[in-house]
Coordinates of C-alpha atoms in Angstrom, one line a residue:
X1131 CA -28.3 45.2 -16.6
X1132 CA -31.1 42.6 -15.6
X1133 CA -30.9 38.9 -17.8
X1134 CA -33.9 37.1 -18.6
X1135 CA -33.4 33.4 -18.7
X1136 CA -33.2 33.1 -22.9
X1137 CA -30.0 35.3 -22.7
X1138 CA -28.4 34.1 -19.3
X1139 CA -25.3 32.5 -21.6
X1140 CA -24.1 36.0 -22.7
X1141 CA -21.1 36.5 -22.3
X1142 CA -19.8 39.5 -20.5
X1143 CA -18.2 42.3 -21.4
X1144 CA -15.8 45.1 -20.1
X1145 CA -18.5 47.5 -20.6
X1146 CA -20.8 45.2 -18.4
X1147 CA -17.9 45.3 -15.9
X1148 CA -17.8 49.1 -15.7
X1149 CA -21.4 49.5 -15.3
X1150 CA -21.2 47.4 -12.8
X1151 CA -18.4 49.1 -10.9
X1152 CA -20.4 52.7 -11.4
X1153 CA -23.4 50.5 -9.7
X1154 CA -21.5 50.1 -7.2
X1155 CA -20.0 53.3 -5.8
X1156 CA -20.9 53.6 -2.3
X1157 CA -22.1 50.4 -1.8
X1158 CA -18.8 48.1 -2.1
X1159 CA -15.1 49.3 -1.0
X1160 CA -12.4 49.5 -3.1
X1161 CA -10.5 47.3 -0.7
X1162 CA -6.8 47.5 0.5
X1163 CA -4.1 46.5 -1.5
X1164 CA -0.8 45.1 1.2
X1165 CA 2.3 44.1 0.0
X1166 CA 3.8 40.8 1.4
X1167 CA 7.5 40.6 2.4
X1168 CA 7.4 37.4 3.3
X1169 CA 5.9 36.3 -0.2
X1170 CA 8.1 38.7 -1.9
X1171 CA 11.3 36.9 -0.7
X1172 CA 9.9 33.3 -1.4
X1173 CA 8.6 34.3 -5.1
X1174 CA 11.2 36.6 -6.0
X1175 CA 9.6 39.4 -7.2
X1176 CA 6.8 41.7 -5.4
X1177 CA 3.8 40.1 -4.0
X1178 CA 0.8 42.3 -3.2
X1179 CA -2.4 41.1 -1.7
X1180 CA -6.2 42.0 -2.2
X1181 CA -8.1 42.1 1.1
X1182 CA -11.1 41.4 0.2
X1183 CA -11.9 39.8 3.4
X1184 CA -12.2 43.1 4.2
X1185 CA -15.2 43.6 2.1
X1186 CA -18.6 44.9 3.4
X1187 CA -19.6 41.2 4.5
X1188 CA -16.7 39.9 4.5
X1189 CA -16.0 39.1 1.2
X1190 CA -16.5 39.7 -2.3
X1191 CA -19.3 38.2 -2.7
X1192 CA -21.4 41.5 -2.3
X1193 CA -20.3 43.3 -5.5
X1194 CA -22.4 40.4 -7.9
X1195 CA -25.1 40.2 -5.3
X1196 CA -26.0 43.7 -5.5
X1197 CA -25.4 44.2 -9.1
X1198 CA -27.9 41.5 -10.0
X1199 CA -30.6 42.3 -7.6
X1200 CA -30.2 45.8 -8.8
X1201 CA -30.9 45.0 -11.9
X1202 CA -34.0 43.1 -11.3
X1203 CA -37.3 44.9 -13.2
X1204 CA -39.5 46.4 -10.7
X1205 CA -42.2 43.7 -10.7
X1206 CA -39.6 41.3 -9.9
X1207 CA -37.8 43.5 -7.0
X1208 CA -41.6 43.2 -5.7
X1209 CA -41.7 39.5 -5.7
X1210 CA -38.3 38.5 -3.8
X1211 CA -34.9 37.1 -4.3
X1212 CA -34.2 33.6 -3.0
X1213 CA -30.5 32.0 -2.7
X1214 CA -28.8 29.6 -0.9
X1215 CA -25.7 29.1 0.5
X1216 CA -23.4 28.0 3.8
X1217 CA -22.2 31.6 3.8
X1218 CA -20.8 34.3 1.8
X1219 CA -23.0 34.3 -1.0
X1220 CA -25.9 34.2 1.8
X1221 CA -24.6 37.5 3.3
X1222 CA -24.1 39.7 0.2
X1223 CA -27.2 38.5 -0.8
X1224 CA -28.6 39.0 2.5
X1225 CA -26.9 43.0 2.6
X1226 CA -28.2 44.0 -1.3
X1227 CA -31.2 43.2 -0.9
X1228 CA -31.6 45.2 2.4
X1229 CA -30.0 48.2 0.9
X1230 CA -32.3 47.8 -2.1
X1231 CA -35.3 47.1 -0.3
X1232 CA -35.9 43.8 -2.0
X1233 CA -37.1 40.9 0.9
X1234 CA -34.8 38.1 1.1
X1235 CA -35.0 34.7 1.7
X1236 CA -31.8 32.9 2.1
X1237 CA -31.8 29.3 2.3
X1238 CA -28.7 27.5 4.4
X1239 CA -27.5 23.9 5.4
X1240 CA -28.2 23.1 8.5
X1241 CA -24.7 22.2 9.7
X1242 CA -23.9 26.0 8.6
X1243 CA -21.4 27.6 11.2
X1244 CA -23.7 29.9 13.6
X1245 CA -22.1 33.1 12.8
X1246 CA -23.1 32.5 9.3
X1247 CA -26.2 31.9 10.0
X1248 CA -26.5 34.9 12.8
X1249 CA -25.2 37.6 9.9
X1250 CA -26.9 36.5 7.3
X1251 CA -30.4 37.3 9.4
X1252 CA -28.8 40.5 11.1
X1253 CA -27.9 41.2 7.4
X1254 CA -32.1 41.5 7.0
X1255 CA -32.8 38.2 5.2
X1256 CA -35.5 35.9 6.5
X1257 CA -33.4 32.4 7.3
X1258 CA -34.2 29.0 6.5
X1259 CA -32.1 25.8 7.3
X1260 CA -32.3 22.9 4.7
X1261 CA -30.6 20.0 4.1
X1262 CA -27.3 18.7 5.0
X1263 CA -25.4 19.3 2.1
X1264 CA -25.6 22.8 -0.5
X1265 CA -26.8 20.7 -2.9
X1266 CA -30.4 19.8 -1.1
X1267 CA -29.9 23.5 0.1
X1268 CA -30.1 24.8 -3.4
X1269 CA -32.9 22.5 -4.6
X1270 CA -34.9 23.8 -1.8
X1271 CA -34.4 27.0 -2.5
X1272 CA -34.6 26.8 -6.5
X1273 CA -38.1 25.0 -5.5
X1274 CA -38.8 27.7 -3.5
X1275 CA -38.2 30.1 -6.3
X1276 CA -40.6 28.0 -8.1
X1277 CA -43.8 28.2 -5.5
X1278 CA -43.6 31.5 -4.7
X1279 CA -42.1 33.8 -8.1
X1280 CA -39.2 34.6 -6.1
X1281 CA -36.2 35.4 -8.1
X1282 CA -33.3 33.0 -7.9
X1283 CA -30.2 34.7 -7.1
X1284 CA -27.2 32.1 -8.6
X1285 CA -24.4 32.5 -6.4
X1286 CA -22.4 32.4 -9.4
X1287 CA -23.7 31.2 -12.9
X1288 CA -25.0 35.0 -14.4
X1289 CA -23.6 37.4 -16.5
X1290 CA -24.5 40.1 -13.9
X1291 CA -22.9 38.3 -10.8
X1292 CA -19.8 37.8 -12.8
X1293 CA -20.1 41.6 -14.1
X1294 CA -20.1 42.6 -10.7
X1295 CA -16.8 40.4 -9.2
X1296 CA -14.9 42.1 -12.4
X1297 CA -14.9 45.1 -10.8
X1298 CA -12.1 43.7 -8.3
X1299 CA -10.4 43.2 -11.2
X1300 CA -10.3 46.6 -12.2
X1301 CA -9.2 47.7 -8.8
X1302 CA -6.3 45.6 -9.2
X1303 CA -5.6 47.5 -12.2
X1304 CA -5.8 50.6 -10.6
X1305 CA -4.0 50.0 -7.4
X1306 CA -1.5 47.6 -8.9
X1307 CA -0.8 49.2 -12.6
X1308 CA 2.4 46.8 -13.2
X1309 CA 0.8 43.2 -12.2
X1310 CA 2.0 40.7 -14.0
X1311 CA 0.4 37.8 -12.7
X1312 CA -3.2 37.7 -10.6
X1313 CA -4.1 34.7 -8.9
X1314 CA -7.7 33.9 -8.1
X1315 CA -9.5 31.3 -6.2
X1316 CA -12.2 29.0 -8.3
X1317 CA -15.1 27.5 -6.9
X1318 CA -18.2 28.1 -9.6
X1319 CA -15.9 30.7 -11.2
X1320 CA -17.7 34.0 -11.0
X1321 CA -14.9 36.0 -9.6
X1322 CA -12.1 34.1 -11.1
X1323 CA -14.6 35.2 -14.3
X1324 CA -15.0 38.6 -13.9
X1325 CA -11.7 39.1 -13.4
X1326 CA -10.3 37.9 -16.0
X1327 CA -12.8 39.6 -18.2
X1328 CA -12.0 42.7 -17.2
X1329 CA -8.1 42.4 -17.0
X1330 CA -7.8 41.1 -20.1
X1331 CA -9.5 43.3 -21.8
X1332 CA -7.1 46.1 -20.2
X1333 CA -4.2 44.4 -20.0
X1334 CA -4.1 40.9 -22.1
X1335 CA -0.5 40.5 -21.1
X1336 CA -1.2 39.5 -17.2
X1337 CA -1.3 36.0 -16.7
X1338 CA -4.5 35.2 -14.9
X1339 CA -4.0 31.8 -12.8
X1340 CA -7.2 30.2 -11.1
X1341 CA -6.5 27.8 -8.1
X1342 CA -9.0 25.3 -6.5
X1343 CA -8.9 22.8 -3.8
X1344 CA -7.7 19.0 -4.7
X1345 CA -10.7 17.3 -3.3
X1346 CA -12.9 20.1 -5.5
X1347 CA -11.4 20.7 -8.3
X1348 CA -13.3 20.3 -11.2
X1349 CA -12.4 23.0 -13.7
X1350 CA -9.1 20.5 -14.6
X1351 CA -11.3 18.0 -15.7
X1352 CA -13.9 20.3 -17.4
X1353 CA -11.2 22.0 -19.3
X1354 CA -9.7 18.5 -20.3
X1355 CA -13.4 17.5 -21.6
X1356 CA -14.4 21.1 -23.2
X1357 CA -17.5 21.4 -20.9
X1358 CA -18.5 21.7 -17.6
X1359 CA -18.3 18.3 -15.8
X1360 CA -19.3 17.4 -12.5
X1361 CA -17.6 15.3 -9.5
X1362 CA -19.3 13.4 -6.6
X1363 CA -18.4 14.4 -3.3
X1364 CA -16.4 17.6 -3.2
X1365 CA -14.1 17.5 -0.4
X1366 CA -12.2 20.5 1.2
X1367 CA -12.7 22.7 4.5
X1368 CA -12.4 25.2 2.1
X1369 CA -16.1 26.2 1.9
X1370 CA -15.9 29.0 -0.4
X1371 CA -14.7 26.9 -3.5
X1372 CA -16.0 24.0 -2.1
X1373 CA -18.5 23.2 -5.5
X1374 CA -18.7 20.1 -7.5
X1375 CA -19.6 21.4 -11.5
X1376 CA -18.4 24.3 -13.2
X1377 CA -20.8 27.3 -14.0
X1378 CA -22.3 27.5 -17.5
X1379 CA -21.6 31.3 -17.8
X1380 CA -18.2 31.5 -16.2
X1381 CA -16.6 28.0 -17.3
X1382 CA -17.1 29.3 -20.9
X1383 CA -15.3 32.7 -19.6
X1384 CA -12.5 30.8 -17.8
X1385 CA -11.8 28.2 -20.6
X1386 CA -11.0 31.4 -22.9
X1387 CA -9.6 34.0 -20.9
X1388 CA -7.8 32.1 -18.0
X1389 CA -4.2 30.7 -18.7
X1390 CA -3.7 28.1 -15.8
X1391 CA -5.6 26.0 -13.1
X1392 CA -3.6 24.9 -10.4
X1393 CA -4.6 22.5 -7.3
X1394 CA -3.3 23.0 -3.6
X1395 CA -3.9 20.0 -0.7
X1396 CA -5.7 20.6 2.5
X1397 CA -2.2 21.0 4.0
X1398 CA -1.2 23.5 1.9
X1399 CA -4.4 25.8 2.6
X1400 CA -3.7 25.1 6.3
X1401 CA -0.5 26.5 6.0
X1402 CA -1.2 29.2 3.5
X1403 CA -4.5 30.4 6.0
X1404 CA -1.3 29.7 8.8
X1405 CA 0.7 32.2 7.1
X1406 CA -1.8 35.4 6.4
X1407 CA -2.6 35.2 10.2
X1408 CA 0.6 35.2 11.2
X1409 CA 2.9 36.9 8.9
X1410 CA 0.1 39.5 7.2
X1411 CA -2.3 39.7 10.2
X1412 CA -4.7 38.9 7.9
X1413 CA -8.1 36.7 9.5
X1414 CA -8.5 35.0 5.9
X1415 CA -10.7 31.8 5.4
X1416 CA -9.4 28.7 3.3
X1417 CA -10.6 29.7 0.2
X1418 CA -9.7 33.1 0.7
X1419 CA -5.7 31.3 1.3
X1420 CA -6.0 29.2 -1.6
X1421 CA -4.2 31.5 -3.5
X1422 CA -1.3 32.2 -1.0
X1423 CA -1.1 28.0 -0.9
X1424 CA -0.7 28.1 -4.3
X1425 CA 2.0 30.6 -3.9
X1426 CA 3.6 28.2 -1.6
X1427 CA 3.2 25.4 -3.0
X1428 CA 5.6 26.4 -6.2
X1429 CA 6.7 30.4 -5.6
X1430 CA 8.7 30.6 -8.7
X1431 CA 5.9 29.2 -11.1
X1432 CA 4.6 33.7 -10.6
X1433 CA 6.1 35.8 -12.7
X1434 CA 6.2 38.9 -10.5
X1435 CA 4.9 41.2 -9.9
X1436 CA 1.9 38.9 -8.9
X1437 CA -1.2 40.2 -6.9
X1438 CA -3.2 37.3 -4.9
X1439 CA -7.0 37.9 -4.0
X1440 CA -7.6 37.0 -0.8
X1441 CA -11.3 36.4 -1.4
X1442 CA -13.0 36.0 2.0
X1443 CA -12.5 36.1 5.8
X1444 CA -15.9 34.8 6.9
X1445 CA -14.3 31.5 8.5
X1446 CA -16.0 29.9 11.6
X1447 CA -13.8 30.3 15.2
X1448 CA -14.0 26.6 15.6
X1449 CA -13.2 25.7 12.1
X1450 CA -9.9 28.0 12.4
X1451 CA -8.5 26.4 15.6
X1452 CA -8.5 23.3 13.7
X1453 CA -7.1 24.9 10.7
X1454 CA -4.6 26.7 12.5
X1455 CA -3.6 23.6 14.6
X1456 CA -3.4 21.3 11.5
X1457 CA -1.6 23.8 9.5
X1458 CA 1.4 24.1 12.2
X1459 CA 1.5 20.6 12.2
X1460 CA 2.3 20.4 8.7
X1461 CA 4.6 22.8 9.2
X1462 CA 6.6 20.2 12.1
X1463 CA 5.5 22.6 14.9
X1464 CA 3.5 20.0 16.5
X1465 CA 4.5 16.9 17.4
X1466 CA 2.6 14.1 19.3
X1467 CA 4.9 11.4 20.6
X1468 CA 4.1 8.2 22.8
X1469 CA 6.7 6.6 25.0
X1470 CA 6.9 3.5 27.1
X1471 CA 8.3 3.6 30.5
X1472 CA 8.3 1.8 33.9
X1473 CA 5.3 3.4 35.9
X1474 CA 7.0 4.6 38.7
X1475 CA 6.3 8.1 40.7
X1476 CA 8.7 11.0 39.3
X1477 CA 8.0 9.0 35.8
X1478 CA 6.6 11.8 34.2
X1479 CA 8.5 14.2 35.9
X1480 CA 11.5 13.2 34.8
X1481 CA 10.1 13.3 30.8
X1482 CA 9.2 16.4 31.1
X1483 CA 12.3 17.9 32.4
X1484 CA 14.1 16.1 29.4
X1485 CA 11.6 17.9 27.3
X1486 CA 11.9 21.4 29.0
X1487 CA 16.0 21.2 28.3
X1488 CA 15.2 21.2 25.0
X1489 CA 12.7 23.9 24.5
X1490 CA 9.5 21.7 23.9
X1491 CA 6.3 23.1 25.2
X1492 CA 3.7 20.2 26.6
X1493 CA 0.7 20.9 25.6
X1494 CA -1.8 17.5 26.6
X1495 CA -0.1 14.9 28.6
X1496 CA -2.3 11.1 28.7
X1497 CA -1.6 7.6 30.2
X1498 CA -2.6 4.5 29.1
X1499 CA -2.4 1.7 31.7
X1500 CA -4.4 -1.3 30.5
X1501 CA -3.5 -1.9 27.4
X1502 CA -2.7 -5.9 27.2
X1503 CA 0.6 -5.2 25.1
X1504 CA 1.7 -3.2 28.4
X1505 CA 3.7 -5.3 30.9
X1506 CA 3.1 -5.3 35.0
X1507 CA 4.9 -2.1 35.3
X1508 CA 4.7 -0.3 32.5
X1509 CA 3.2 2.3 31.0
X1510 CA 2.6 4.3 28.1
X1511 CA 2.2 8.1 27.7
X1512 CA 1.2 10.1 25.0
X1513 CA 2.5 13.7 24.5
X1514 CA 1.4 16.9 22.7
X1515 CA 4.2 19.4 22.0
X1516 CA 4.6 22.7 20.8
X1517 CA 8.2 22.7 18.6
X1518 CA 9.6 25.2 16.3
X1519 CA 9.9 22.8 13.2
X1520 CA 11.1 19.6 11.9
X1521 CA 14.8 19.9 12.9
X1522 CA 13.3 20.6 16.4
X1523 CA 10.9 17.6 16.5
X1524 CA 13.8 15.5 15.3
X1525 CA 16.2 16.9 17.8
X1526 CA 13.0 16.3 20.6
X1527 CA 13.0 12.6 19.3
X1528 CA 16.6 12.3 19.8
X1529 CA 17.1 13.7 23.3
X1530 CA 13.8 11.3 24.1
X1531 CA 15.9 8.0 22.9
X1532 CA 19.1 9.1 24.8
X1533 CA 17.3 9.5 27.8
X1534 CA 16.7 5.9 27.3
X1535 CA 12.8 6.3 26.8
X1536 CA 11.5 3.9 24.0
X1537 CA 9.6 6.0 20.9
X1538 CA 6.6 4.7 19.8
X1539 CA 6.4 5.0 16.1

């Protein structure tokens, strides 16, 4: 199933999609299928979700990775792949070709979070950090490609990567038979693609709904204009679908077969990525929760029953502490107040037995003492507490004022 260049806008087929998924036996799991009480209740009907994160690598990226390099002729197995990426792409690339015994060379961002960068090489792909952005990464590597005969593996934009994320779609099929709805994240659109290719073939009936980040989104636009168009400066934390112009091969795919784009904000991914950790168990990276946010963000848009793909769990340890802290602050279980008070000893003492009476847990405590607004003998201290929502923040502000303390807006 190998494309030369001439052809690389044909579309893809359900035949394509099965080959594919007979390509892939062994190599790719059919991964778990989990219901979602909490999901279920808030939608109304039954929501399942597909752990993919629980894909070899860590995502689904491996299925269209191996299918293409698979399909490479012989004499251009023997001259390389080349790719680029800040992660996922970068590791099924980075796995294929080892099981293949094609030599890879995967070109990264520098700022790319060192796990990545660490499985991507134990992965058996030679490593090279370029550029800040993907952008300068991919030029490199597309240069690259150019120099040495290496092939270019798209992370997206080929009829046999999108051939090879259909095959999640059939599996949907199969373990989910009644789906109604499926909801997909969309960063280039080779999954969101693929599956939609394959499900509608099956079932035309199921409503396919493709969700991207705000500050990324450009299929709305593209699918306003009737082509591809491109934004400056994608902005997310969610990585994964974290790409500023639509690909050729897929946007033509989506704009057919896809009945809805929806956006979710960087508080709703928070929360969504929040939610799988904690009510699902689920380690899921923010692209991989853009579905779930979408879910959130309007749970009886789904007509049920509705299957979300959780796409990825390759999210960097620092990057999730800060998700996971933003995202229970958008839920109100944060709250950072700063009070003014005469700075006297037992000061602080004496807030932080008002705060323990009402259940608040103090996380950082600061003083600020030379501030020219403060008088002779006052001070001003800045809390971090742990609540358990916004009626508890407000009754936290409330006990504060009656205490007499003066709330800094």
């Amino acid at each position: 199933m190998s494309y030369s260049t001439a052809d690389s806008l044909r579309s893809v087929t359900l035949d394509d999609v099965r080959g594919a998924q007979k390509m892939l036996s062994g190599v790719a799991r059919m991964t778990a299928m989990e219901g979602s009480r909490h999901l279920s209740q808030l939608v109304g009907a039954p929501v399942h979700l597909k752990c993919e994160n629980l894909q070899r690598t860590g995502s689904f990226k491996l299925r269209g990775a191996y299918v293409r390099i698979a399909g490479l002729l012989p004499e251009e197995r023997a001259a390389g792949v080349v790719a680029a990426s800040a992660g996922n792409h970068a590791q099924g690339v980075a796995l294929a070709s080892s099981l293949l015994g094609v030599r890879a060379t995967v070109f990264m961002p520098k700022g790319a979070p060192l796990p990545k960068i660490s499985a991507t090489r134990e992965y058996g792909a030679e490593v090279r950090l370029h550029g800040q952005v993907v952008d300068e990464t991919l030029a490199a590597a597309q240069a690259y490609a150019a120099e040495t005969g290496a092939v270019f593996i798209h992370p997206f934009d080929h009829p046999d990567i999108i051939a090879g994320q259909g095959t999640l779609g059939l599996e949907i099929l199969e373990q989910c038979p009644e789906v109604r709805t499926i909801v997909v994240g969309i960063g280039g659109g080779g999954l969101t693609a693929g599956v939609a290719v394959a499900v509608k073939s099956l079932r035309p009936d199921v409503r396919i709904v493709g969700v991207q980040a705000e500050g990324a989104a450009a299929y709305p636009p593209s699918l306003a204009a009737g082509h591809p168009v491109s934004i400056d400066h994608p902005a997310t934390m969610a990585d994964g679908i974290r790409v500023g112009r639509p690909g050729d091969v897929p946007f033509g795919i989506i704009e057919e077969l896809v009945d809805e784009v929806r956006t979710v904000t960087e508080d709703e991914l928070a929360a969504a990525l929040l939610l799988c950790l904690e009510r699902a168990k689920m380690v899921v990276e923010p692209a991989g929760a853009s579905p779930v946010a979408a879910l959130l963000s309007d749970p009886r848009a789904f007509e049920g029953p509705v299957v979300a793909v959780l796409s990825g769990g390759n999210v960097d340890p620092v990057l999730l502490q800060r998700v996971l802290r933003h995202g229970m602050a958008a839920q109100g279980r944060y709250l950072a107040v700063r009070l003014r008070l005469t700075d006297r000893p037992g000061a602080l003492a004496t807030i932080l037995g008002v705060l323990s009476v009402v259940d608040a847990n103090v996380l950082d405590v600061s003083h600020i003492r030379t501030d020219p607004r403060l008088g002779l003998t006052e001070a001003e201290v800045e809390l971090h507490l742990e609540t358990k929502g916004p009626e508890h923040c407000a009754e936290v502000g409330r006990a504060l004022r009656e205490a007499g303390y003066t709330v800094i807006d």
